[in-house]
Coordinates of C-alpha atoms in Angstrom, one line a residue:
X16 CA -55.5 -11.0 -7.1
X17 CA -52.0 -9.2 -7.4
X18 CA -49.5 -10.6 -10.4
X19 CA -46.1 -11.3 -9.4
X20 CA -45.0 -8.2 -10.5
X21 CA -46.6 -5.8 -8.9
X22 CA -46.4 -8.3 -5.6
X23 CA -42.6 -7.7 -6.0
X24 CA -43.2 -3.8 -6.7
X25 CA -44.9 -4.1 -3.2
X26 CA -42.0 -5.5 -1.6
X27 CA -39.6 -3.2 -3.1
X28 CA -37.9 -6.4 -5.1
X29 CA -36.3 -6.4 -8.0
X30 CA -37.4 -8.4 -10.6
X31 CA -34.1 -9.0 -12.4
X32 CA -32.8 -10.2 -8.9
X33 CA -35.1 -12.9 -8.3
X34 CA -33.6 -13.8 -12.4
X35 CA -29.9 -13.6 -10.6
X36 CA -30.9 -15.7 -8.0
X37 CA -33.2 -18.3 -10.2
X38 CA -29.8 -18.1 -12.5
X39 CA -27.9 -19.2 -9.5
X40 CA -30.1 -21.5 -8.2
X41 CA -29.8 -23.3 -12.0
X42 CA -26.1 -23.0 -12.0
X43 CA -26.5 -25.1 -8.2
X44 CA -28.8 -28.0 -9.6
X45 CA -27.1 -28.1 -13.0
X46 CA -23.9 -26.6 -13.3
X47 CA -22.2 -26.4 -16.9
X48 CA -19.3 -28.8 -17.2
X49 CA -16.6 -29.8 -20.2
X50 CA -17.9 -28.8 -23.2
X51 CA -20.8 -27.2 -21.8
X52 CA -18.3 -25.0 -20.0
X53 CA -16.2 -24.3 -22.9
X54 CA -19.8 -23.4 -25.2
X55 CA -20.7 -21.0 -22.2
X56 CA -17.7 -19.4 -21.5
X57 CA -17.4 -18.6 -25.5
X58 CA -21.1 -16.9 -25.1
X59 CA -20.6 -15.4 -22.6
X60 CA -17.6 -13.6 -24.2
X61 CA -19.5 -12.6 -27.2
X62 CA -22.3 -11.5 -24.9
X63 CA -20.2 -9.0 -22.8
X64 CA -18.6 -7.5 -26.1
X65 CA -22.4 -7.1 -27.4
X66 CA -23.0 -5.7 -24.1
X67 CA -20.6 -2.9 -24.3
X68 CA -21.0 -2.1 -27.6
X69 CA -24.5 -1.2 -27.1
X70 CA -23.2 0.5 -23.6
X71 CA -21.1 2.5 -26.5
X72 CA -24.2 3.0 -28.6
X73 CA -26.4 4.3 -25.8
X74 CA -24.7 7.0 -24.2
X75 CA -24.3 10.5 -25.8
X76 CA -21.0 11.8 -26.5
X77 CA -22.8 15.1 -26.3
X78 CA -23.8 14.4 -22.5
X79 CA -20.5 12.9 -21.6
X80 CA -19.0 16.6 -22.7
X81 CA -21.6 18.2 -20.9
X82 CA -20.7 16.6 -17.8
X83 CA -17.7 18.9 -17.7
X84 CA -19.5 21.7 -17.1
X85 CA -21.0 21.2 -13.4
X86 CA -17.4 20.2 -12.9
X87 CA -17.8 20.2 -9.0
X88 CA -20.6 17.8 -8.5
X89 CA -18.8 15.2 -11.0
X90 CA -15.7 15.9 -8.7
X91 CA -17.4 14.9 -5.7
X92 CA -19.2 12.1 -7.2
X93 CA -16.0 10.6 -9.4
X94 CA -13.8 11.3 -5.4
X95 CA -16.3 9.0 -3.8
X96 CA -17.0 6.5 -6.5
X97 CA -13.2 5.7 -7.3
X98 CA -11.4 7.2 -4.0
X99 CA -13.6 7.2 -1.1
X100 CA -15.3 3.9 -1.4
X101 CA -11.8 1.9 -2.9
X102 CA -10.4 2.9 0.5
X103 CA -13.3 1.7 2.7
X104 CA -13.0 -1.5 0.7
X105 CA -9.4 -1.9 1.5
X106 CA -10.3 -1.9 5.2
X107 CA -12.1 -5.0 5.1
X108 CA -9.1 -7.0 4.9
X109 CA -8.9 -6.2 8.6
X110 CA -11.9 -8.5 8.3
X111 CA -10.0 -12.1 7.4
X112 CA -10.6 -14.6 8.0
X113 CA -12.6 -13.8 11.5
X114 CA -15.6 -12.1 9.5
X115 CA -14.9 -13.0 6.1
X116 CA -13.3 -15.0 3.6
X117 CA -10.6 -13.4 1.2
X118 CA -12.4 -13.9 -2.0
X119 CA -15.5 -12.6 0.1
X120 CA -12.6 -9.8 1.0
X121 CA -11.5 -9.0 -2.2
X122 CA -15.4 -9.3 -3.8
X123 CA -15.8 -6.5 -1.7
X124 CA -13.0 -4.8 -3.2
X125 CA -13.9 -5.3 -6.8
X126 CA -17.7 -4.0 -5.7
X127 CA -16.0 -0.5 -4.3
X128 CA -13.8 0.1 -7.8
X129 CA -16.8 -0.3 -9.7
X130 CA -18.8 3.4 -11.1
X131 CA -21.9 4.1 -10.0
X132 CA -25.4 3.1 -11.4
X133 CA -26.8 4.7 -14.5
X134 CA -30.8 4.0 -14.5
X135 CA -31.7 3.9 -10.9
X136 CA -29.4 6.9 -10.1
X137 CA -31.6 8.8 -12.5
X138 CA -34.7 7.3 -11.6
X139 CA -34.4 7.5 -8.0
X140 CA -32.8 11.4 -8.5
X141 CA -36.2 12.0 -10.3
X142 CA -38.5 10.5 -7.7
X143 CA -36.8 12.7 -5.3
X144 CA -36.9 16.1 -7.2
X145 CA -33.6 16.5 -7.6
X146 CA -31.1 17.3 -10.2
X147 CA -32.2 15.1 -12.8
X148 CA -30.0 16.6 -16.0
X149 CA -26.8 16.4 -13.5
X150 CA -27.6 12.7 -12.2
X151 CA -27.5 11.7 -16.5
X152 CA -24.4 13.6 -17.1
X153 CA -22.7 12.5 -13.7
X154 CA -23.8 8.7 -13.7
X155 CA -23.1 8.3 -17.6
X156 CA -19.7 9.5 -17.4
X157 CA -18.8 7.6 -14.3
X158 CA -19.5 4.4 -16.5
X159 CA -17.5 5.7 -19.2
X160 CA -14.7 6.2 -17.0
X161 CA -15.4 3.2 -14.9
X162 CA -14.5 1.2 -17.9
X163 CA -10.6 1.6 -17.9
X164 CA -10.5 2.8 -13.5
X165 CA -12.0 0.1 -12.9
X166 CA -9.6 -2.4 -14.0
X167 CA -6.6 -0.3 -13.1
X168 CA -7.8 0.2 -9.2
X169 CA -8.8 -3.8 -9.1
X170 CA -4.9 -4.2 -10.4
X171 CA -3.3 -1.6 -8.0
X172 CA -5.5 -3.1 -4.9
X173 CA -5.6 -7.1 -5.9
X174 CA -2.5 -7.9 -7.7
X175 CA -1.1 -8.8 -4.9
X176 CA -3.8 -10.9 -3.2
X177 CA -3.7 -13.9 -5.3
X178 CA -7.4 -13.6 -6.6
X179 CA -6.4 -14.0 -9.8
X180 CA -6.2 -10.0 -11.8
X181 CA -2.7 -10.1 -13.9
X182 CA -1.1 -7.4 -16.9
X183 CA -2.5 -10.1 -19.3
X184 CA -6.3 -8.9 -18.1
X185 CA -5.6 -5.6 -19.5
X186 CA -5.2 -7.1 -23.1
X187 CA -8.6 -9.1 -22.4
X188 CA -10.2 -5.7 -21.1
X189 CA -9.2 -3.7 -24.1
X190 CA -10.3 -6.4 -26.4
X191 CA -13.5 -7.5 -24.7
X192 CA -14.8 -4.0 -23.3
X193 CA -13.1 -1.1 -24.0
X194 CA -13.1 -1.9 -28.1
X195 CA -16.7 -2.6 -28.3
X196 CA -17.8 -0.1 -26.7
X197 CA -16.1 2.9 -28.7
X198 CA -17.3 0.7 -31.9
X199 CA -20.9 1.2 -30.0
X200 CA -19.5 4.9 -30.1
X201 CA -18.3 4.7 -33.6
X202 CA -21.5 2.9 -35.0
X203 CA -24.0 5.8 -32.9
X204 CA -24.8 8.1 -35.5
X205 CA -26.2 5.2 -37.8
X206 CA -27.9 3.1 -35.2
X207 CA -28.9 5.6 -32.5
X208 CA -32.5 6.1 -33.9
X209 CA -32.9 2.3 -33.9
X210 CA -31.0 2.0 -30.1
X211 CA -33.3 4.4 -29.0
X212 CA -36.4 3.0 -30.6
X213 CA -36.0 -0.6 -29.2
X214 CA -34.5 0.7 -25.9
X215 CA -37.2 -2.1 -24.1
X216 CA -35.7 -4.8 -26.0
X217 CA -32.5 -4.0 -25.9
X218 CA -32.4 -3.6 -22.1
X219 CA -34.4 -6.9 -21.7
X220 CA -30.9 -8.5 -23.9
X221 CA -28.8 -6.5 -21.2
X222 CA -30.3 -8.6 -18.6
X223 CA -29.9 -11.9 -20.4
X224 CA -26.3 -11.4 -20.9
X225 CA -25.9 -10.7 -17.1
X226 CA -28.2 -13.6 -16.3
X227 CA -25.7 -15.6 -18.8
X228 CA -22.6 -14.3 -16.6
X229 CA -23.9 -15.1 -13.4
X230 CA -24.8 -19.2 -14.6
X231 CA -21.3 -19.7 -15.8
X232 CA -19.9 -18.0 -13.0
X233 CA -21.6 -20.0 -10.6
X234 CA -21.1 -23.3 -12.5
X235 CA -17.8 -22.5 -12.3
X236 CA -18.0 -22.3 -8.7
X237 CA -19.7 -25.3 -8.1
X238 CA -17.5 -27.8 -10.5
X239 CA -14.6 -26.3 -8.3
X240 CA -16.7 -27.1 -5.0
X241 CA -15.9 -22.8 -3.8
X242 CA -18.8 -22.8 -2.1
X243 CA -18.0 -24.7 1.0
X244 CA -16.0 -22.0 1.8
X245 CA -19.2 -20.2 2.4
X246 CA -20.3 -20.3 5.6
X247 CA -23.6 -18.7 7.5
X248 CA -21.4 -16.9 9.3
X249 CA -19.4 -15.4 6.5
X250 CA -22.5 -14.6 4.8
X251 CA -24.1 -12.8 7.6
X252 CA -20.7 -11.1 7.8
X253 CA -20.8 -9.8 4.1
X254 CA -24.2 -8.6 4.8
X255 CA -23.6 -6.1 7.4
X256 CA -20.2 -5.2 5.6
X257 CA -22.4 -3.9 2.8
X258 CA -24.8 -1.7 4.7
X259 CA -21.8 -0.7 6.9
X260 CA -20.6 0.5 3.4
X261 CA -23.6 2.3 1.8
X262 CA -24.3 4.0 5.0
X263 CA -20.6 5.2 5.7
X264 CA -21.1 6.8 2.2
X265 CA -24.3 8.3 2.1
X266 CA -24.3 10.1 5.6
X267 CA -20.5 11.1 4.5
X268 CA -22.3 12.6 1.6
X269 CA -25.4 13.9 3.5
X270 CA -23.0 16.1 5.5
X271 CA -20.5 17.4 3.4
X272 CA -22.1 17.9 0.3
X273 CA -24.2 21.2 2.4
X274 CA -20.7 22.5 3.8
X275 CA -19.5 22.4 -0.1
X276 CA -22.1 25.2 -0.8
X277 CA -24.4 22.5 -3.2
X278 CA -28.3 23.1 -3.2
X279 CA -31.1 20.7 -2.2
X280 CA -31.5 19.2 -6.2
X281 CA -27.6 19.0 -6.7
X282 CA -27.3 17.2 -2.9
X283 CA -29.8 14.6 -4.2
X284 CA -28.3 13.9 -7.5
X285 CA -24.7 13.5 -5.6
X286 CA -26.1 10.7 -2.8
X287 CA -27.8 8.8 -5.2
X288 CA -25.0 8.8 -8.2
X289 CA -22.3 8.9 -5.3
X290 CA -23.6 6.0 -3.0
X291 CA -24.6 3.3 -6.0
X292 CA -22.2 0.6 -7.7
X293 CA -23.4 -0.9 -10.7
X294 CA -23.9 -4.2 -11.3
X295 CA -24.6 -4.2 -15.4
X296 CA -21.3 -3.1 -15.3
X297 CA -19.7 -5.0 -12.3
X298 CA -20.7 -9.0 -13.6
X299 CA -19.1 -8.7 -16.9
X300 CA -15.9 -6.8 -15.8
X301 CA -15.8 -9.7 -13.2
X302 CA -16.1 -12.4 -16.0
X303 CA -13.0 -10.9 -17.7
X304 CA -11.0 -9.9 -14.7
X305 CA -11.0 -12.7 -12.6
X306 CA -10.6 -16.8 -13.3
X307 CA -13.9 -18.2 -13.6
X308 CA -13.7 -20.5 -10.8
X309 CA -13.8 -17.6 -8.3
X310 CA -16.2 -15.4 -10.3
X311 CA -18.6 -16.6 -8.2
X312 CA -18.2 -15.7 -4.7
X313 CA -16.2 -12.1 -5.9
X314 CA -19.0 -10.9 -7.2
X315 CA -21.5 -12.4 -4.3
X316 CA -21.1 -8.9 -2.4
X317 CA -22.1 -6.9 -5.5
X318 CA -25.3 -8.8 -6.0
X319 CA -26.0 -8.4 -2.7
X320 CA -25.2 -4.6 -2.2
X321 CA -27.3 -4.1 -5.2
X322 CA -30.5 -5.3 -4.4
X323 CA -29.7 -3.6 -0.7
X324 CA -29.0 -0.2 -2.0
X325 CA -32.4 -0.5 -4.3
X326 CA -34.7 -1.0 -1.6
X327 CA -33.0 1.6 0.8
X328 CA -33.0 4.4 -2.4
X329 CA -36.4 3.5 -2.8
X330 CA -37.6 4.5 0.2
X331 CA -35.7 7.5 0.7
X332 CA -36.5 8.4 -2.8
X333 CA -40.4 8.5 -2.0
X334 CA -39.8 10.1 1.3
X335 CA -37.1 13.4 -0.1
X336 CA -39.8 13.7 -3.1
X337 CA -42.7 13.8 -0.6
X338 CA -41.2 16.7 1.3
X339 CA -39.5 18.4 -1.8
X340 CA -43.6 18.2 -2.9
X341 CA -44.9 19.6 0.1
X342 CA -42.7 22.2 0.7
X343 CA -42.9 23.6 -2.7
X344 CA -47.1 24.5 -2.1
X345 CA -46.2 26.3 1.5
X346 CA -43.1 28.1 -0.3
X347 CA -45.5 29.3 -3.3
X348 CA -48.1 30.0 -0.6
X349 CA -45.8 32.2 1.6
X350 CA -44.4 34.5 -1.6

């Protein structure tokens, strides 16, 4: 008999998204109110900040220089992260209230300012033979840099919206992100050997802070009563907004990336770092950015696009590394 594990391995699932969505359903059945609300919200403050020092702690300075160097791929991967897909979000405003909802609309939003993914844009880069060193450098600085874009593109596009971003979030995002994680930088060369030894454990308390977001976001939600704005309709909406998105971006990638003169390895790195928001990163900005009573429908399309853009890596992944694999035998065969 299978475990639950590798039952969800099967279906392509990912495990930490059945925890978002057990989270959720917790946050439904027994939402955190009055002082339970206050105790939360203070964790989950102290949570983020331990988040992104250890964000600061893990990344190389070295590789984050090193990026430089294959300065066209990070160009094309930075345009489309924090260009491309920022302006693809703003068009779904087109989209209210028919389609969606504006805090569906400007979730969205927040989902296209956010950097790419770190760990499954390598992963899935490897799995399809790609360029793996290139997918580290270009995914790792896109974090780095999604830390202070990030909050300035969600200003520039929401301000005006009334979803709740204001000049006294930049104070909060200095405070609760951006100082931690250049004290993770700071602290590096003492506690990298332990960082790197306990990586498992670490990434397992990555989780729980995100799981810890997404229950006091939701509680949030629910003591406000948000969520009967949600309709089936507006959900099935959001749904086909997100795949409209990734696929817009990868086939935008898939066919300029050979006109721009990149080979097979440095194509593959691109579509997977290019097409891929992250949501380690995206739930804790979120919880600082926004008021917590509409945390939880803005970041309803992140959680969403994430587990969509998993499954359809995955396969594609498998299938590029399959013909990357049998090619290479014919070509070796041939010369």
């Amino acid at each position: 008999m299978k475990s639950p594990a590798a039952l969800l391995a099967k279906l392509r699932i990912d495990p930490f998204i059945i925890g978002i969505l057990a989270a959720v359903g917790v946050a439904c059945l027994v939402p955190a109110r009055g002082q339970g609300a206050e105790i939360a919200s203070w964790v989950t403050s102290i949570g983020v900040g331990a988040l992104f020092f250890l964000y600061g702690a893990r990344l190389s300075t070295a590789e984050a220089v090193a990026g430089f160097k294959h300065w066209r791929l990070h160009l094309v991967i930075l345009a489309t992260t924090f260009v491309l897909f920022p302006l693809l979000g703003l068009t779904t405003k087109l989209l209210v209230p028919s389609v969606l909802t504006p805090a569906l609309a400007a979730g969205v939003i927040f989902l296209c300012t956010l950097p790419s993914t770190v760990n499954s844009s390598i992963a899935f880069t490897s799995i399809a033979k790609g360029n793996v060193a290139a997918a580290i450098c270009a995914a790792s600085f896109s974090s780095l840099l999604g830390i202070v874009i990030t909050p300035l593109l969600v200003g520039l596009l929401l301000h005006s919206t009334g979803n709740g971003f204001s000049l006294d979030a930049v104070t909060s995002i200095v405070l609760q992100l951006l100082v931690p994680f250049v004290a993770g930088q700071i602290a590096r060369r003492w506690i990298g050997g332990f960082i790197t030894r306990h990586k498992k454990v670490l990434g397992r308390a990555d989780r729980t802070v995100i799981l810890m977001v997404v229950y006091a976001a939701f509680s949030e939600g629910v003591v406000a009563g948000i969520w009967h704005q949600l309709t089936p309709l507006a959900l099935g909406g959001l749904v086909v907004v997100n795949l409209a998105l990734f696929y817009i971006v990868f086939w935008t990638l898939k066919l300029v990336t050979p006109k721009l003169g990149f080979g097979r390895a440095d194509r593959v790195a691109i579509i997977f770092a290019g097409s891929k928001k992250s949501l380690a990163s995206g739930l804790p900005m979120a919880a600082v950015l926004f008021p917590a009573q509409t945390v939880g429908l803005i970041v309803l399309p992140l959680m969403l696009f994430h587990q969509a853009q998993l499954m359809i890596c995955a396969v594609l992944a498998r299938r590029w590394g399959a013909k990357a694999g049998a090619d290479q035998p014919a070509a070796a065969a041939v010369r």
